[in-house]
Short mmCIF file of C-alpha atoms in Angstrom, two decimals:
data_model
loop_
_atom_site.label_atom_id
_atom_site.label_comp_id
_atom_site.label_asym_id
_atom_site.label_seq_id
_atom_site.Cartn_x
_atom_site.Cartn_y
_atom_site.Cartn_z
CA MET A 1 -11.19 73.89 129.15
CA SER A 2 -9.18 72.33 131.96
CA SER A 3 -8.38 73.41 135.44
CA LEU A 4 -5.67 72.84 138.07
CA THR A 5 -4.22 74.21 141.33
CA ALA A 6 -1.01 76.01 142.15
CA LYS A 7 0.56 78.07 144.88
CA PRO A 8 -0.74 81.61 145.02
CA GLU A 9 1.42 84.30 143.55
CA ASN A 10 -0.14 87.07 145.56
CA LYS A 11 -0.35 87.45 149.28
CA ASN A 12 -3.62 85.81 150.13
CA SER A 13 -5.20 84.04 147.27
CA ALA A 14 -4.88 80.97 145.15
CA VAL A 15 -5.19 81.31 141.44
CA LEU A 16 -7.67 79.54 139.24
CA ALA A 17 -6.35 79.33 135.72
CA ARG A 18 -8.36 78.56 132.69
CA VAL A 19 -6.63 78.17 129.42
CA ARG A 20 -8.40 78.20 126.09
CA GLU A 21 -7.18 77.73 122.60
CA PRO A 22 -9.92 79.26 120.46
CA ASP A 23 -7.82 78.92 117.33
CA ARG A 24 -4.35 77.90 116.40
CA ASP A 25 -2.99 81.43 116.17
CA ARG A 26 -4.18 82.70 119.45
CA ILE A 27 -3.85 81.46 123.01
CA VAL A 28 -5.97 82.93 125.75
CA CYS A 29 -5.02 82.38 129.38
CA ARG A 30 -7.44 83.30 132.11
CA PHE A 31 -6.39 83.42 135.74
CA THR A 32 -9.07 83.82 138.34
CA GLU A 33 -8.47 84.65 141.96
CA GLY A 34 -10.45 82.90 144.61
CA HIS A 35 -11.80 79.36 144.75
CA GLY A 36 -8.83 77.07 144.73
CA GLU A 37 -8.40 75.12 141.58
CA LEU A 38 -6.13 75.36 138.62
CA LEU A 39 -3.92 73.74 136.05
CA ARG A 40 -0.44 73.19 134.84
CA PHE A 41 0.23 74.13 131.26
CA SER A 42 3.21 72.40 129.83
CA ALA A 43 4.09 71.64 126.22
CA GLY A 44 0.49 71.96 125.15
CA VAL A 45 -0.74 69.48 127.72
CA PHE A 46 -3.03 70.52 130.53
CA SER A 47 -2.56 68.43 133.59
CA PRO A 48 -4.68 69.04 136.62
CA ILE A 49 -2.86 68.90 139.90
CA LEU A 50 -4.35 68.86 143.32
CA CYS A 51 -5.88 71.68 145.11
CA PRO A 52 -4.89 72.76 148.56
CA ARG A 53 -6.86 75.78 149.53
CA PRO A 54 -4.94 79.02 149.64
CA LEU A 55 -3.02 79.84 152.77
CA LYS A 56 -3.25 83.41 153.75
CA ALA A 57 0.22 84.75 154.28
CA SER A 58 1.10 87.08 157.12
CA SER A 59 0.69 90.65 156.05
CA SER A 60 -0.23 93.80 157.89
CA ASP A 61 -3.08 94.64 155.50
CA ILE A 62 -5.02 91.47 156.27
CA SER A 63 -8.03 92.19 158.46
CA LEU A 64 -8.75 90.38 161.71
CA ASP A 65 -11.81 88.85 160.03
CA GLU A 66 -9.60 87.34 157.35
CA THR A 67 -7.08 86.18 159.94
CA ARG A 68 -9.70 84.36 161.96
CA ILE A 69 -11.17 82.73 158.87
CA SER A 70 -7.73 81.65 157.57
CA LEU A 71 -6.85 80.03 160.89
CA LYS A 72 -10.17 78.19 160.97
CA GLU A 73 -9.79 77.07 157.36
CA MET A 74 -6.40 75.64 158.24
CA TYR A 75 -7.95 73.80 161.20
CA SER A 76 -10.36 72.15 158.78
CA LYS A 77 -7.41 70.31 157.18
CA TYR A 78 -6.75 68.51 160.46
CA VAL A 79 -10.18 68.36 162.01
CA MET A 80 -10.81 64.72 161.07
CA HIS A 81 -7.86 63.68 163.26
CA LEU A 82 -8.76 65.74 166.32
CA PRO A 83 -11.45 65.24 168.97
CA ARG A 84 -14.77 66.62 167.69
CA GLU A 85 -15.38 68.78 170.76
CA TRP A 86 -12.09 70.66 170.33
CA ARG A 87 -13.22 72.54 167.23
CA HIS A 88 -15.57 74.80 169.13
CA ALA A 89 -13.00 75.49 171.87
CA VAL A 90 -10.23 76.23 169.37
CA PHE A 91 -12.47 78.56 167.33
CA GLU A 92 -13.51 80.38 170.48
CA ARG A 93 -9.87 80.90 171.39
CA VAL A 94 -9.05 82.10 167.86
CA ASP A 95 -11.95 84.58 168.02
CA GLU A 96 -10.68 85.77 171.38
CA LEU A 97 -7.02 86.14 170.37
CA PHE A 98 -7.86 88.00 167.18
CA SER A 99 -10.77 90.10 168.34
CA GLU A 100 -10.84 93.86 167.85
CA ASP A 101 -10.85 94.28 171.64
CA GLU A 102 -7.78 92.15 172.34
CA TRP A 103 -5.68 92.99 169.33
CA GLU A 104 -2.77 95.39 169.80
CA GLU A 105 -1.79 97.42 166.77
CA ASP A 106 1.92 96.58 167.14
CA GLU A 107 1.32 92.81 167.42
CA SER A 108 2.67 90.68 164.56
CA GLN A 109 0.22 88.98 162.23
CA PRO A 110 0.01 85.24 162.88
CA ASN A 111 2.45 83.08 161.02
CA MET A 112 0.40 80.41 159.26
CA GLY A 113 3.38 78.04 159.25
CA SER A 114 3.44 78.26 163.05
CA TRP A 115 -0.29 77.52 163.22
CA GLU A 116 0.14 74.51 160.94
CA THR A 117 2.98 73.17 163.10
CA PHE A 118 0.77 73.64 166.16
CA LEU A 119 -2.07 71.64 164.57
CA ARG A 120 0.34 68.92 163.44
CA LEU A 121 1.68 68.77 167.00
CA LEU A 122 -1.82 68.25 168.41
CA VAL A 123 -2.44 65.37 166.01
CA PHE A 124 1.03 63.86 166.47
CA LEU A 125 0.92 63.80 170.27
CA LYS A 126 -2.57 62.21 170.26
CA LEU A 127 -3.52 64.37 173.22
CA LYS A 128 -6.64 63.80 175.28
CA LYS A 129 -6.73 67.34 176.58
CA LEU A 130 -6.50 70.53 174.57
CA PRO A 131 -3.69 72.77 175.89
CA SER A 132 -4.13 76.48 176.47
CA ILE A 133 -3.37 78.21 173.20
CA GLY A 134 -0.99 81.14 173.37
CA PHE A 135 0.08 83.65 170.74
CA HIS A 136 3.08 85.96 170.80
CA ASN A 137 5.14 87.72 168.12
CA GLY A 138 3.28 85.88 165.38
CA TYR A 139 3.86 82.40 166.79
CA PHE A 140 1.45 79.99 168.47
CA SER A 141 2.19 77.99 171.57
CA GLY A 142 0.60 75.32 173.70
CA VAL A 143 0.78 75.59 177.47
CA TRP A 144 0.27 72.76 179.94
CA VAL A 145 0.21 73.30 183.67
CA HIS A 146 0.03 70.37 186.08
CA SER A 147 0.72 70.82 189.81
CA ASP A 148 4.48 71.49 189.90
CA ILE A 149 5.17 71.50 186.19
CA ARG A 150 4.59 74.07 183.47
CA MET A 151 5.42 73.23 179.88
CA THR A 152 5.30 75.79 177.07
CA ILE A 153 5.76 74.54 173.52
CA VAL A 154 6.29 77.25 170.91
CA CYS A 155 5.58 76.23 167.32
CA ARG A 156 7.69 77.61 164.52
CA PRO A 157 7.07 76.99 160.82
CA PHE A 158 8.20 73.76 159.16
CA ASP A 159 7.69 71.53 162.20
CA HIS A 160 10.26 73.34 164.31
CA ILE A 161 9.51 73.26 168.03
CA GLU A 162 10.93 75.18 170.99
CA TRP A 163 9.97 74.34 174.52
CA VAL A 164 10.49 75.65 178.04
CA CYS A 165 9.71 73.49 181.04
CA SER A 166 9.76 74.67 184.63
CA ARG A 167 9.45 72.33 187.63
CA ASP A 168 9.14 73.26 191.27
CA GLY A 169 10.42 70.87 193.86
CA GLU A 170 11.86 71.05 197.37
CA GLY A 171 11.89 74.86 197.37
CA GLU A 172 13.81 75.07 194.11
CA ARG A 173 12.76 75.82 190.56
CA GLU A 174 14.37 73.95 187.68
CA VAL A 175 13.99 75.33 184.18
CA THR A 176 15.02 73.49 181.05
CA ALA A 177 14.59 74.53 177.44
CA GLY A 178 15.40 73.22 174.02
CA ASP A 179 14.40 72.94 170.42
CA ALA A 180 13.79 69.98 168.16
CA PRO A 181 11.91 68.87 165.08
CA LEU A 182 8.30 67.92 165.70
CA HIS A 183 8.80 64.20 165.06
CA ARG A 184 11.17 64.01 168.05
CA MET A 185 8.73 65.55 170.52
CA ARG A 186 7.09 62.39 171.80
CA ALA A 187 10.44 60.90 172.78
CA LEU A 188 11.67 64.14 174.31
CA LEU A 189 8.56 64.75 176.37
CA GLN A 190 8.81 61.33 177.96
CA SER A 191 11.72 62.57 180.04
CA TYR A 192 9.32 65.07 181.64
CA ASN A 193 6.89 62.40 182.84
CA ASP A 194 4.53 63.54 180.15
CA GLU A 195 1.97 60.84 180.98
CA ARG A 196 1.18 62.81 184.11
CA TRP A 197 0.42 66.19 182.58
CA LEU A 198 0.01 65.59 178.85
CA TYR A 199 -2.47 62.76 178.83
CA ASP A 200 -4.14 63.02 182.22
CA MET B 1 -23.18 46.53 145.69
CA ALA B 2 -23.97 47.62 149.24
CA TYR B 3 -21.49 49.88 150.96
CA LYS B 4 -21.27 51.40 154.37
CA GLN B 5 -21.79 55.06 153.61
CA LYS B 6 -21.29 56.74 156.93
CA TYR B 7 -17.87 56.80 158.46
CA ASP B 8 -16.93 58.12 161.87
CA LYS B 9 -14.06 60.12 160.45
CA PRO B 10 -14.80 60.80 156.76
CA PRO B 11 -11.69 61.97 154.88
CA ILE B 12 -13.65 64.68 153.04
CA THR B 13 -11.71 67.93 153.06
CA GLU B 14 -14.18 69.76 150.89
CA ALA B 15 -17.61 69.14 149.39
CA VAL B 16 -18.66 71.33 146.48
CA ALA B 17 -21.88 71.63 144.49
CA GLN B 18 -22.12 73.74 141.36
CA LEU B 19 -24.71 74.97 138.93
CA ARG B 20 -23.65 76.47 135.64
CA LEU B 21 -26.03 78.39 133.40
CA SER B 22 -26.17 78.32 129.63
CA GLU B 23 -26.80 82.09 129.61
CA PRO B 24 -25.29 84.40 132.24
CA LEU B 25 -27.54 86.35 134.57
CA ASP B 26 -28.30 89.96 133.69
CA ASP B 27 -26.75 92.73 135.81
CA THR B 28 -29.92 93.41 137.83
CA SER B 29 -30.42 89.78 138.77
CA PHE B 30 -26.75 89.35 139.62
CA ASP B 31 -26.79 92.42 141.88
CA ARG B 32 -29.85 91.00 143.63
CA VAL B 33 -28.06 87.66 144.19
CA LYS B 34 -25.00 89.40 145.65
CA SER B 35 -27.10 91.59 147.86
CA ALA B 36 -29.04 88.60 149.24
CA LEU B 37 -25.80 86.70 149.90
CA ARG B 38 -24.21 89.72 151.55
CA ASP B 39 -27.02 89.67 154.11
CA ARG B 40 -26.01 86.16 155.14
CA HIS B 41 -22.21 86.57 155.35
CA ASN B 42 -19.74 88.86 157.02
CA SER B 43 -16.82 88.18 154.75
CA VAL B 44 -16.91 88.91 151.03
CA GLU B 45 -13.96 88.57 148.68
CA PRO B 46 -14.10 89.78 145.08
CA ILE B 47 -13.06 87.36 142.36
CA HIS B 48 -10.87 88.89 139.67
CA GLN B 49 -10.20 87.44 136.28
CA PHE B 50 -7.01 88.29 134.45
CA THR B 51 -6.95 87.51 130.75
CA THR B 52 -3.81 87.48 128.66
CA GLN B 53 -4.10 86.98 124.92
CA TYR B 54 -1.15 85.96 122.79
CA ASP B 55 -1.75 86.76 119.13
CA LEU B 56 0.76 84.51 117.41
CA GLN B 57 0.21 85.98 113.94
CA ASN B 58 0.81 89.58 114.89
CA THR B 59 3.13 88.65 117.79
CA SER B 60 1.21 90.86 120.19
CA VAL B 61 0.07 90.37 123.76
CA SER B 62 -2.89 92.04 125.43
CA ASN B 63 -4.07 91.97 129.02
CA GLU B 64 -7.49 92.51 130.54
CA HIS B 65 -8.75 92.46 134.06
CA GLU B 66 -12.29 92.37 135.42
CA GLU B 67 -14.13 91.56 138.60
CA ILE B 68 -16.33 88.61 137.66
CA GLY B 69 -17.94 87.68 140.96
CA CYS B 70 -17.63 87.27 144.71
CA LYS B 71 -16.85 84.65 147.27
CA PHE B 72 -18.88 84.82 150.50
CA VAL B 73 -17.40 83.08 153.53
CA SER B 74 -19.07 82.12 156.81
CA ASN B 75 -17.62 83.19 160.16
CA ASP B 76 -16.11 79.79 160.87
CA GLY B 77 -14.55 79.68 157.40
CA ALA B 78 -16.11 76.28 156.76
CA GLU B 79 -18.96 77.32 154.49
CA ASN B 80 -18.57 79.47 151.43
CA VAL B 81 -20.32 80.25 148.20
CA THR B 82 -18.76 81.61 145.04
CA VAL B 83 -20.96 83.37 142.48
CA THR B 84 -20.37 84.69 139.03
CA LYS B 85 -23.01 85.59 136.47
CA SER B 86 -22.96 82.06 135.08
CA GLU B 87 -22.04 79.88 138.08
CA ILE B 88 -22.96 79.40 141.69
CA THR B 89 -20.73 77.15 143.77
CA PRO B 90 -21.52 76.47 147.44
CA SER B 91 -18.78 74.62 149.25
CA ARG B 92 -18.21 73.13 152.67
CA LEU B 93 -14.85 72.40 154.29
CA ALA B 94 -14.24 69.70 156.89
CA PRO B 95 -15.77 68.66 159.18
CA TYR B 96 -18.29 67.33 156.70
CA PRO B 97 -21.73 67.70 158.30
CA GLY B 98 -23.37 64.85 156.40
CA TRP B 99 -25.40 64.85 153.20
CA GLU B 100 -28.64 66.09 154.75
CA ARG B 101 -27.07 69.27 156.03
CA PHE B 102 -24.77 69.80 153.09
CA SER B 103 -27.52 69.42 150.48
CA LYS B 104 -29.81 71.66 152.51
CA MET B 105 -27.10 74.32 152.59
CA ALA B 106 -26.40 74.02 148.86
CA ASN B 107 -30.10 74.07 147.97
CA SER B 108 -30.68 77.16 150.07
CA TYR B 109 -28.09 79.01 147.94
CA PHE B 110 -29.52 77.65 144.73
CA ASP B 111 -33.02 78.76 145.79
CA LEU B 112 -31.74 82.20 146.65
CA TRP B 113 -30.07 82.39 143.24
CA ASN B 114 -33.21 81.16 141.51
CA ASP B 115 -35.46 83.60 143.40
CA ALA B 116 -33.23 86.55 142.58
CA SER B 117 -33.23 85.81 138.86
CA GLU B 118 -35.64 87.63 136.56
CA THR B 119 -36.40 84.39 134.75
CA SER B 120 -35.82 80.82 135.84
CA PRO B 121 -32.11 80.09 135.18
CA ASN B 122 -31.44 77.68 132.34
CA ILE B 123 -29.09 75.15 133.92
CA ASN B 124 -26.47 73.77 131.60
CA ARG B 125 -24.32 71.77 133.99
CA ILE B 126 -24.65 70.37 137.51
CA GLY B 127 -21.57 69.28 139.40
CA LEU B 128 -21.05 67.57 142.74
CA ARG B 129 -17.46 67.25 143.82
CA TYR B 130 -15.94 65.68 146.91
CA ILE B 131 -12.25 66.20 147.64
CA ASN B 132 -10.92 63.52 149.96
CA ARG B 133 -7.49 63.45 151.56
CA ILE B 134 -6.60 60.07 152.94
CA ASP B 135 -3.81 60.02 155.51
CA ILE B 136 -2.15 56.63 155.75
CA PRO B 137 0.25 55.82 158.60
CA TYR B 138 3.61 54.33 157.67
CA ARG B 139 3.60 52.20 160.84
CA GLY B 140 7.37 51.77 160.72
CA ASN B 141 7.49 50.95 157.02
CA PRO B 142 8.33 54.01 154.91
CA ASN B 143 7.13 52.29 151.72
CA LEU B 144 3.39 52.25 151.25
CA ARG B 145 2.02 49.91 148.60
CA ILE B 146 -0.56 51.98 146.77
CA GLU B 147 -2.56 48.96 145.70
CA ASP B 148 -3.10 47.97 149.34
CA TYR B 149 -5.19 51.10 149.79
CA PHE B 150 -6.50 52.05 146.34
CA SER B 151 -7.96 50.11 143.48
CA VAL B 152 -6.28 52.39 140.98
CA SER B 153 -2.52 52.46 140.92
CA VAL B 154 0.46 53.09 138.68
CA ASN B 155 2.06 50.33 136.63
CA MET B 156 5.81 50.69 136.73
CA PRO B 157 8.36 48.89 134.53
CA ASP B 158 9.78 47.48 137.73
CA PRO B 159 6.83 46.20 139.82
CA GLU B 160 8.80 46.92 142.99
CA GLY B 161 9.90 50.37 141.78
CA THR B 162 9.59 53.44 143.99
CA ILE B 163 7.30 56.38 143.23
CA TYR B 164 7.87 59.68 145.01
CA ASP B 165 4.82 61.40 143.66
CA TYR B 166 2.02 60.61 141.23
CA LEU B 167 -1.24 61.94 139.91
CA ILE B 168 -3.84 60.23 137.76
CA ARG B 169 -6.73 62.04 136.10
CA MET B 170 -9.53 60.14 134.44
CA VAL B 171 -13.02 60.72 133.19
CA VAL B 172 -15.17 57.65 133.71
CA PRO B 173 -18.79 56.65 133.15
CA THR B 174 -21.08 56.08 136.12
CA SER B 175 -23.94 53.66 136.62
CA LYS B 176 -26.35 56.35 135.31
CA LYS B 177 -25.93 57.19 131.68
CA SER B 178 -26.34 60.98 131.92
CA PHE B 179 -23.63 61.38 134.55
CA LYS B 180 -19.87 61.10 134.30
CA ALA B 181 -17.14 61.35 136.89
CA ILE B 182 -13.82 63.16 136.78
CA ILE B 183 -11.42 61.44 139.15
CA HIS B 184 -8.11 62.75 140.41
CA ALA B 185 -6.10 60.22 142.38
CA GLY B 186 -2.57 60.80 143.55
CA SER B 187 -0.18 61.61 146.32
CA VAL B 188 -0.15 64.97 148.06
CA LYS B 189 2.00 66.73 150.60
CA PRO B 190 1.87 64.64 153.80
CA HIS B 191 -0.29 66.41 156.33
CA LEU B 192 0.62 64.35 159.38
CA VAL B 193 3.92 63.26 160.84
CA GLY B 194 4.67 59.64 159.91
CA HIS B 195 1.91 59.46 157.30
CA GLY B 196 1.58 59.57 153.56
CA SER B 197 -1.34 61.61 152.22
CA PHE B 198 -3.34 60.76 149.13
CA LEU B 199 -5.94 62.62 147.12
CA LEU B 200 -9.14 61.08 145.90
CA ASP B 201 -11.09 63.83 144.22
CA ILE B 202 -14.44 62.81 142.72
CA ASP B 203 -16.39 65.21 140.55
CA ILE B 204 -19.75 63.88 139.35
CA PHE B 205 -21.28 66.01 136.64
CA CYS B 206 -24.16 66.12 134.23
CA THR B 207 -24.02 68.22 131.10
CA PRO B 208 -26.15 69.11 129.33
CA PHE B 209 -28.78 69.02 132.07
CA ASN B 210 -32.15 68.36 130.49
CA GLY B 211 -34.37 68.90 133.50
CA ASP B 212 -35.57 72.14 135.00
CA TYR B 213 -34.98 73.77 138.36
CA SER B 214 -37.63 71.68 140.15
CA ASP B 215 -35.65 68.51 139.30
CA LEU B 216 -32.52 69.80 140.97
CA ASN B 217 -33.00 68.31 144.43
CA ASP B 218 -33.64 64.80 143.12
CA THR B 219 -30.75 65.10 140.70
CA LEU B 220 -28.36 66.01 143.48
CA ASP B 221 -29.55 63.00 145.50
CA VAL B 222 -28.78 60.74 142.53
CA MET B 223 -25.36 62.33 142.13
CA ARG B 224 -24.58 61.81 145.77
CA GLY B 225 -25.30 58.09 145.33
CA LEU B 226 -23.00 57.99 142.30
CA LYS B 227 -20.29 59.79 144.22
CA ASN B 228 -20.49 57.19 146.96
CA GLU B 229 -20.31 54.37 144.43
CA GLN B 230 -17.20 55.88 142.89
CA PHE B 231 -15.56 56.53 146.25
CA GLU B 232 -16.12 52.99 147.48
CA SER B 233 -14.93 51.50 144.20
CA PHE B 234 -11.59 53.30 144.46
CA ILE B 235 -10.65 52.29 148.00
CA THR B 236 -9.92 49.00 149.75
CA ASP B 237 -10.99 47.59 153.12
CA LYS B 238 -7.62 48.61 154.52
CA THR B 239 -8.46 52.21 153.67
CA ARG B 240 -11.98 51.93 155.10
CA GLU B 241 -10.47 50.90 158.44
CA LEU B 242 -8.80 54.31 158.64
CA PHE B 243 -12.15 56.12 158.69
CA THR B 244 -13.73 54.23 161.57
#
């Protein structure tokens, strides 16, 4: 018996496959939902491939419990690159955003791709301070406020970032906005004196 | 060989312990196990098994489906335990809390399983598996030399040839005769911007297990030592620097 991992076929589970050949005339394939491991069966050769844990896709029939757990499981993939003390704060915020009390029935389920981009952003920017975490229409955002500047970074799936920055000065408000791939963010934020509000 | 065993930022994404029985639990014992685990967890997911049989002689296909167990998940999603009638598999996602806490957690599930059984379970296999993901920065050079970071690599016809993706699976002996290791080493989807990510998955196992339940704790301690030996033997100092 061998085992390997693959992308889940169904909405919220990975598939564990076990393949047996009890005799030459019969092939038995077993696929087990749940714990994330499985195998590739090709030309009679079983080759194990690696095992990312299942991502829970956005779907209206996923409970808030499952949502909270999926978001925290995703955080665990990045936790070794983030300040230790953030985990508790992030989990508290996740519990708050997706609590029965706060949740509106017509709100979109969180997009896991957005959450992953958000976590990748946190690691990429090497921040010293955790931003406020926002959630709207299924997407996550980070919000920084520092005296006259307010920066909102909205995270879309696949490392796509949108930002809005407002600055108050001399009785006027200046608002700029844009979008860019995640890997460009450090360079782009420099034009907003990011040292002042991002790393302070 | 002496190794530094504790890193500030261990690359462990998941630690898994597993007991497998030679005979599955009876229904009453299994229900007792599930009930006890349900008391400790809010989230329970059923595990379904789908079986498809291809009869090549009669060219027929048949399908079956059954619920074979449950996965219990902690509130923070980091700790879970999967049970079927013949296996119990506690697992811990990152951040890895250290061996003391992990083994205590795993043993508490094994004890619960043992206590709920009518007779002492006859253990056939013990497994201890650590899945590591090692994120290596490109630092301006998009070509990472695998051998700079890992002691196992891929020999290419052209020594300077490029590899986009690779995976090696091997079963190797350990320094203790009764234990073997299944190793998966390869590249995985990069998790960080400007980094390559690599898998080092180490599964120490012992089968058949000739001891009884009271030997379990000591056996797991031995396996942990073997896991560390394997881990250290597959990485280089350049990789170790990434964890400190």
